[in-house]
mmCIF file of C-alpha atoms and ligand atoms in Angstrom:
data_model
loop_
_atom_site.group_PDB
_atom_site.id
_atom_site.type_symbol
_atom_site.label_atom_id
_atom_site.label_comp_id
_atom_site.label_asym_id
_atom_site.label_seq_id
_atom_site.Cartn_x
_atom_site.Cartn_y
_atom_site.Cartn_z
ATOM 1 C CA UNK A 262 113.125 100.779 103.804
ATOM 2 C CA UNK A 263 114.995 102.768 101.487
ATOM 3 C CA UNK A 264 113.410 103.636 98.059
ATOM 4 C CA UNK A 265 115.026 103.421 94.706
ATOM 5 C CA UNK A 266 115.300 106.745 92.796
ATOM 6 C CA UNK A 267 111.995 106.789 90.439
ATOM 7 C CA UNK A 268 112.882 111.093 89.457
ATOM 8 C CA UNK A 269 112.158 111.819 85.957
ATOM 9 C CA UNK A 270 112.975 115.369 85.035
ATOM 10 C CA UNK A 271 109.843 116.016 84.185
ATOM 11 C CA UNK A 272 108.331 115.027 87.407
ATOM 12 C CA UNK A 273 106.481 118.022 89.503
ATOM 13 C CA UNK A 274 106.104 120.893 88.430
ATOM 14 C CA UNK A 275 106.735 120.840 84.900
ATOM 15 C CA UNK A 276 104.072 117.426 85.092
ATOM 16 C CA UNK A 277 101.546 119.834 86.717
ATOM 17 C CA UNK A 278 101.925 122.709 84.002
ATOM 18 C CA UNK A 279 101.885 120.079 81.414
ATOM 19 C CA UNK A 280 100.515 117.192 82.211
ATOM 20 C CA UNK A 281 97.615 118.004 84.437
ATOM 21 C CA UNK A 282 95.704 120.199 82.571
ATOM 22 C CA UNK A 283 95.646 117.317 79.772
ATOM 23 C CA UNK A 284 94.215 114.664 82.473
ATOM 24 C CA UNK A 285 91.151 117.269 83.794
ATOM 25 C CA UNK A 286 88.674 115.171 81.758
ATOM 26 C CA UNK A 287 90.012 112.026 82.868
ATOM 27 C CA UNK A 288 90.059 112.988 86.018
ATOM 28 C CA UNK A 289 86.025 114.014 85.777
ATOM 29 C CA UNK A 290 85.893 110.655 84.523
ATOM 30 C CA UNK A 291 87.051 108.962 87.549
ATOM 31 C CA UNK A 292 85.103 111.345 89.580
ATOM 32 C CA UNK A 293 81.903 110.211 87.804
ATOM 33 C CA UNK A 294 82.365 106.590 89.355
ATOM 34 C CA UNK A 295 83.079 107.339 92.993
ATOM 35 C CA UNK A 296 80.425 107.165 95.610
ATOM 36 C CA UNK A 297 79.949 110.380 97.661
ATOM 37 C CA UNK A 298 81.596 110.024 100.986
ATOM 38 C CA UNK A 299 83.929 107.053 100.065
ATOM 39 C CA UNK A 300 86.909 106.401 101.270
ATOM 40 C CA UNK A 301 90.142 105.745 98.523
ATOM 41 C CA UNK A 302 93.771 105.534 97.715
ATOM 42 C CA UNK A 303 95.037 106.316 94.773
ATOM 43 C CA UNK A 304 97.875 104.807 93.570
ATOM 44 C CA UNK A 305 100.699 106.628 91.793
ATOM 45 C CA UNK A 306 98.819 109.834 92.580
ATOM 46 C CA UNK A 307 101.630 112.101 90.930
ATOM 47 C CA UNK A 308 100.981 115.854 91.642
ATOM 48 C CA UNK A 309 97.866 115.354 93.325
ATOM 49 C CA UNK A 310 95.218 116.813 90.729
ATOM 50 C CA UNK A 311 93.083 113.428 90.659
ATOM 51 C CA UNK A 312 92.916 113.064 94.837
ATOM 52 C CA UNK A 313 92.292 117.262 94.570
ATOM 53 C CA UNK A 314 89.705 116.685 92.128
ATOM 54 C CA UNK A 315 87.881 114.316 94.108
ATOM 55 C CA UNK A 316 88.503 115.838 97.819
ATOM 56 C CA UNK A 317 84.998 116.847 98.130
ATOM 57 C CA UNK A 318 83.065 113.362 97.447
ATOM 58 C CA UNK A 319 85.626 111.443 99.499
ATOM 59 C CA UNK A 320 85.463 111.437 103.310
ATOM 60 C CA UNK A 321 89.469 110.264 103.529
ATOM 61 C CA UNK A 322 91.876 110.168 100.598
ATOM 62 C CA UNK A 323 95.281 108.906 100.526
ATOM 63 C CA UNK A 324 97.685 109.205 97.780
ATOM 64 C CA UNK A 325 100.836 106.799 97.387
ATOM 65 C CA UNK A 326 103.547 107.920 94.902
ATOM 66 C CA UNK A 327 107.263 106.534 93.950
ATOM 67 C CA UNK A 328 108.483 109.559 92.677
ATOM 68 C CA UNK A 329 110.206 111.882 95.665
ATOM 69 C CA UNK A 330 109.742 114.937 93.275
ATOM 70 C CA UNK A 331 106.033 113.985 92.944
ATOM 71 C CA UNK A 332 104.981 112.964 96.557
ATOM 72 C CA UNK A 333 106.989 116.353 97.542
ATOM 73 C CA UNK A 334 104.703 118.293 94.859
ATOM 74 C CA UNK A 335 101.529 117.143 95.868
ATOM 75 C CA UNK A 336 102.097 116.670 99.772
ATOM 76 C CA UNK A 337 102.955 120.889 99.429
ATOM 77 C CA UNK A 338 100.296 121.079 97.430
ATOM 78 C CA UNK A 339 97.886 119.520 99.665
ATOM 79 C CA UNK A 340 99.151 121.675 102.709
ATOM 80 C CA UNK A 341 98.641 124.962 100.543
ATOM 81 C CA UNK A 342 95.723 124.482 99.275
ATOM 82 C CA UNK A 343 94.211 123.073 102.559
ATOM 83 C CA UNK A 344 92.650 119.893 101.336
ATOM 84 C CA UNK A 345 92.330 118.528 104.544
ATOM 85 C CA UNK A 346 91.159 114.732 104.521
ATOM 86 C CA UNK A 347 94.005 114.315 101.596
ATOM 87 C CA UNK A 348 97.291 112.576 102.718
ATOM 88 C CA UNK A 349 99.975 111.969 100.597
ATOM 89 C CA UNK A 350 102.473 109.114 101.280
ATOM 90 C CA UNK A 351 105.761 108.317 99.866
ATOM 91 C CA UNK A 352 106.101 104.751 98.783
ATOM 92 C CA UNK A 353 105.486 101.850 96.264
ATOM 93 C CA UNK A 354 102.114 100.595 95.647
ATOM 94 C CA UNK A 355 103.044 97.135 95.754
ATOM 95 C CA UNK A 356 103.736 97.712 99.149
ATOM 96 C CA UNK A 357 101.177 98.731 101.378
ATOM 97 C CA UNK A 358 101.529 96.807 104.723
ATOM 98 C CA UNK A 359 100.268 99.364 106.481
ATOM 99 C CA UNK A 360 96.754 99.026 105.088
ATOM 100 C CA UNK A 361 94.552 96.253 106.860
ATOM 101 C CA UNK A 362 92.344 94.658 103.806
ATOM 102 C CA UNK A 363 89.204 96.469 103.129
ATOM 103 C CA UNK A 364 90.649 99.463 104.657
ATOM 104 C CA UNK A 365 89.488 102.069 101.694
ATOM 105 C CA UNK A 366 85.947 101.975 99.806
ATOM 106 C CA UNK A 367 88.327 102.165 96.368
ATOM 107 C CA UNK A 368 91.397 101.877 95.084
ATOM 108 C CA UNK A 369 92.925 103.954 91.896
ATOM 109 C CA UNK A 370 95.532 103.799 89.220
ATOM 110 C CA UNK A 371 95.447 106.140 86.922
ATOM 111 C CA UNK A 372 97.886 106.347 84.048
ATOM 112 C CA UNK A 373 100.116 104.770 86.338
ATOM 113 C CA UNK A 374 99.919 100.710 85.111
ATOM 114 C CA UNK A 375 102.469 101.358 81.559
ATOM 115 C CA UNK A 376 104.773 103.370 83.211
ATOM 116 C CA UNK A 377 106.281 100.927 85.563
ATOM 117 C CA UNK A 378 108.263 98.192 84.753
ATOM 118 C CA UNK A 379 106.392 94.586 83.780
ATOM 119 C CA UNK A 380 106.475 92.928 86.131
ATOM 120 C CA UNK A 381 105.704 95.627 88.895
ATOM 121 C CA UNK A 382 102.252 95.249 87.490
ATOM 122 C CA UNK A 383 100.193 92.769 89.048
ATOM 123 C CA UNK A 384 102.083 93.144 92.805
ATOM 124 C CA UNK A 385 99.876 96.406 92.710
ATOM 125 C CA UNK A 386 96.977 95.424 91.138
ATOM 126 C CA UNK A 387 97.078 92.731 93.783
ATOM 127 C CA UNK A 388 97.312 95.110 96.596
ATOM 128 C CA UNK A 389 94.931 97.549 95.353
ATOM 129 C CA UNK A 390 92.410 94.193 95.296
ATOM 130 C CA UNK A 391 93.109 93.500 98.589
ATOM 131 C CA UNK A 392 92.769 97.045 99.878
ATOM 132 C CA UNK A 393 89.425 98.060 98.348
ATOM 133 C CA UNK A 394 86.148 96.056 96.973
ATOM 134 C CA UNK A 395 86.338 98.313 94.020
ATOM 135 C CA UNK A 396 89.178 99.085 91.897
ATOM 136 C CA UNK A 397 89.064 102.070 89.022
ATOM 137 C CA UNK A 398 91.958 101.677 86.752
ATOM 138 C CA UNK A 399 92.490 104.406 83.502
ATOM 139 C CA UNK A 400 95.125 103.712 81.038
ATOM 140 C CA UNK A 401 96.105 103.331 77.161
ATOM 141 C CA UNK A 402 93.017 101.616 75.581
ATOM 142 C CA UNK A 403 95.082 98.380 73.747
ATOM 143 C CA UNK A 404 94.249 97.959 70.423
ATOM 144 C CA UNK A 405 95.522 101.437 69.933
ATOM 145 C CA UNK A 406 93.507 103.405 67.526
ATOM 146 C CA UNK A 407 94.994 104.086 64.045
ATOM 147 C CA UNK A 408 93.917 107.912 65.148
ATOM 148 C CA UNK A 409 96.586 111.336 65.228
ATOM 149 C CA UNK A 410 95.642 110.894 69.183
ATOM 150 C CA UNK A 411 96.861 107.957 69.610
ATOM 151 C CA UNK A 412 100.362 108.614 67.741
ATOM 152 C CA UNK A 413 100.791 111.715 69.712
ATOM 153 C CA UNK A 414 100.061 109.823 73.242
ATOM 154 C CA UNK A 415 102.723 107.683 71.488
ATOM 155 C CA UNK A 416 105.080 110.430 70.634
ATOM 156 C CA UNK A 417 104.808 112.056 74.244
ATOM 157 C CA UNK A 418 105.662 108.668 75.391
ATOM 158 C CA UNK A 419 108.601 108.452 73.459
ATOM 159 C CA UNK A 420 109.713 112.316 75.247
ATOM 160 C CA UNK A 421 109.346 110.956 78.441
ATOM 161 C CA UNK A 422 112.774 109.040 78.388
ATOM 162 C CA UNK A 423 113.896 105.301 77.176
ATOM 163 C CA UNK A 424 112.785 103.339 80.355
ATOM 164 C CA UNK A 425 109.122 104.908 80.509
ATOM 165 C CA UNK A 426 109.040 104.039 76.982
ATOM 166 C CA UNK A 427 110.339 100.206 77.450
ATOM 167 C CA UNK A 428 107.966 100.252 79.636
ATOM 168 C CA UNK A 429 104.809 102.150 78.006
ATOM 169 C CA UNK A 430 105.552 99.483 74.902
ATOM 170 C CA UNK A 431 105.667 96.169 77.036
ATOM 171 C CA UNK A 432 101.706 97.701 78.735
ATOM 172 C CA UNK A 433 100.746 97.798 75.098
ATOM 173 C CA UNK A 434 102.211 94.551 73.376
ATOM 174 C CA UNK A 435 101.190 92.788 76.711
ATOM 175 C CA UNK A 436 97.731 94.052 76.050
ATOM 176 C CA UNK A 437 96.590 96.846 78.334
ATOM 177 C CA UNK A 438 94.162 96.515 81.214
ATOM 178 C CA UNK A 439 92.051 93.789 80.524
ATOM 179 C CA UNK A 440 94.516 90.627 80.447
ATOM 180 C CA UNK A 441 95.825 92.125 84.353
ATOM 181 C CA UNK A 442 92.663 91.628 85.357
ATOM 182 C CA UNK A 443 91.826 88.338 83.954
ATOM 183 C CA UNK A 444 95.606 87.056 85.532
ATOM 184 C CA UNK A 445 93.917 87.764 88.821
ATOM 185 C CA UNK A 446 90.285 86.719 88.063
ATOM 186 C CA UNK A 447 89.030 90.062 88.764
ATOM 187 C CA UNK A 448 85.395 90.646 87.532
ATOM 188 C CA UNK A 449 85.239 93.849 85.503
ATOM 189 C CA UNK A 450 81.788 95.732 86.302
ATOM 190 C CA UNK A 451 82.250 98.472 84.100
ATOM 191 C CA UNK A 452 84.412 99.712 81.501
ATOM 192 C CA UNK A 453 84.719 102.845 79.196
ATOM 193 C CA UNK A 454 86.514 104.257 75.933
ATOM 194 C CA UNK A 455 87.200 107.557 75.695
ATOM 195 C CA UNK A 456 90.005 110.495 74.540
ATOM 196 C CA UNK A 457 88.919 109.266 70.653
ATOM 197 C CA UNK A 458 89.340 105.956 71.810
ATOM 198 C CA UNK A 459 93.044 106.168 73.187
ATOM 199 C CA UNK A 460 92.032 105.949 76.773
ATOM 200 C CA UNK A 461 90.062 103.332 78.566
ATOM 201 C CA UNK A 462 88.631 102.978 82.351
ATOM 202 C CA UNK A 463 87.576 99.766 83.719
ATOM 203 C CA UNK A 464 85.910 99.810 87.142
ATOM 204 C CA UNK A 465 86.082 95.754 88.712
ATOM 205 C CA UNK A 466 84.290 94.601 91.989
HETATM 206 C C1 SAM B 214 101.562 109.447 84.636
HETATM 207 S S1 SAM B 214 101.668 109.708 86.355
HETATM 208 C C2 SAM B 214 99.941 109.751 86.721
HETATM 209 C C3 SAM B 214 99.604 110.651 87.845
HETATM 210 C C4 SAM B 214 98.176 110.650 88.367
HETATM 211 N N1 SAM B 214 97.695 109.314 88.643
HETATM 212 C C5 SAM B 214 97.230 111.388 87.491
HETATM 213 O O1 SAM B 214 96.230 110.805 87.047
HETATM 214 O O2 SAM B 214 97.434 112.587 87.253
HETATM 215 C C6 SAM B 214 102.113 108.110 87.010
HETATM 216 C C7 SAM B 214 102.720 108.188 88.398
HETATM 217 O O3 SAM B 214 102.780 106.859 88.947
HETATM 218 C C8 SAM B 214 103.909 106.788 89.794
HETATM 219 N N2 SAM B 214 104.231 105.376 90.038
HETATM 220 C C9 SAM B 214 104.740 104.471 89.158
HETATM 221 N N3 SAM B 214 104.906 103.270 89.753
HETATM 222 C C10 SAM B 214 104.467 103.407 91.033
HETATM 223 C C11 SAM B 214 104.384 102.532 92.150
HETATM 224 N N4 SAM B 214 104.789 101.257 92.069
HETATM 225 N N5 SAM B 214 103.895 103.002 93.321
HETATM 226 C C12 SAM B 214 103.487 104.299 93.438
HETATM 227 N N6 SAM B 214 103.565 105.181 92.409
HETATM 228 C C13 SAM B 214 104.033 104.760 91.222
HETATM 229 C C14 SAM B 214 104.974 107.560 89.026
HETATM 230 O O4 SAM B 214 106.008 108.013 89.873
HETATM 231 C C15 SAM B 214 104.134 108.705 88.417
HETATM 232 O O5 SAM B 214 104.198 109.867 89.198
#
């Protein structure tokens, strides 16, 4: 099926020089709460640097990503750097046919939820639910802090075009994580503040 054009300009390698090196700690984060030898998916993987991060404590990884310019990043980067149980698919997380339920020990959005349109939002959470008994999701904490963090997350927001920013402000005035997850009745198990409280990761069963 063909895929709308989700390109930013910023998307690949000017993410992974940029962006990346900002999301190591959240990406340790995330690591922290993974089982060794799991299986996962991780939705809107971008470059790759979460799935990279967490290639040796998963037995099989799959990333999914939107973004041509991203999946073509990280699928190179995969193949260069040899990570070898890491696949990297091109398509929308909503959509994930492919995938018999239960088919991944976890499934993974992170930073990914208030950057697509409203109502994209629970058609993935859905299928993330239905593909894994645990979901880890990482995103803007909502209240925001009144911190110099949290405006800057707000200002690089704002740089990252009019649509991610639409979009950025309806995941905030909508509430953030937690009200997703109580649409679908999911039980959160876990959840954590961090990045002076602009960040927050809640882990559901
Ligand atoms: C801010 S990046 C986060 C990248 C990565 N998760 C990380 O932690 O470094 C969000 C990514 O989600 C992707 N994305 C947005 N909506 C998506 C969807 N419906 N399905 C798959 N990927 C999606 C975007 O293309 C973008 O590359």
């Amino acid at each position: 099926m063909p895929q709308k054009n989700r390109d930013h300009f910023y998307q690949g390698w000017l993410y992974h020089f940029l962006v990346d090196p900002l999301l190591r700690r959240v990406h340790r984060l995330v690591r922290s709460q993974v089982k060794p030898g799991s299986t996962l998916i991780d939705i809107g993987c971008g470059t790759g640097e979460l799935l990279f991060s967490l290639a040796d404590v998963g037995s099989e990884l799959v990333g999914v990503e939107t973004s041509k310019r991203m999946w073509s990043f990280a699928d190179r980067q995969a193949r260069t750097r040899g990570f070898n149980n890491v696949q990297i698919l091109f398509g929308d997380g909503a959509k994930l046919e492919n995938f018999s339920a239960g088919s991944f020990d976890y499934a993974i959005a992170c930073m990914v939820l208030h950057e697509m349109e409203a109502s994209q939002r629970l058609p993935v959470l859905k299928e993330m639910q239905r593909l894994a008994p645990h979901v880890i999701l990482v995103d803007y904490r909502v209240p925001s802090p009144a911190n110099l963090a949290a405006a800057m997350c707000r200002f690089i927001e704002r740089l990252a075009g009019r649509r991610h920013f639409r979009n950025y402000a309806s995941f905030i005035n909508n509430g953030g994580l937690l009200p997703l997850c109580e649409t679908l009745s999911v039980s959160v198990q876990k959840e954590l503040t961090f990045y002076s409280r602009c960040l927050h990761l809640v882990k559901t069963q």
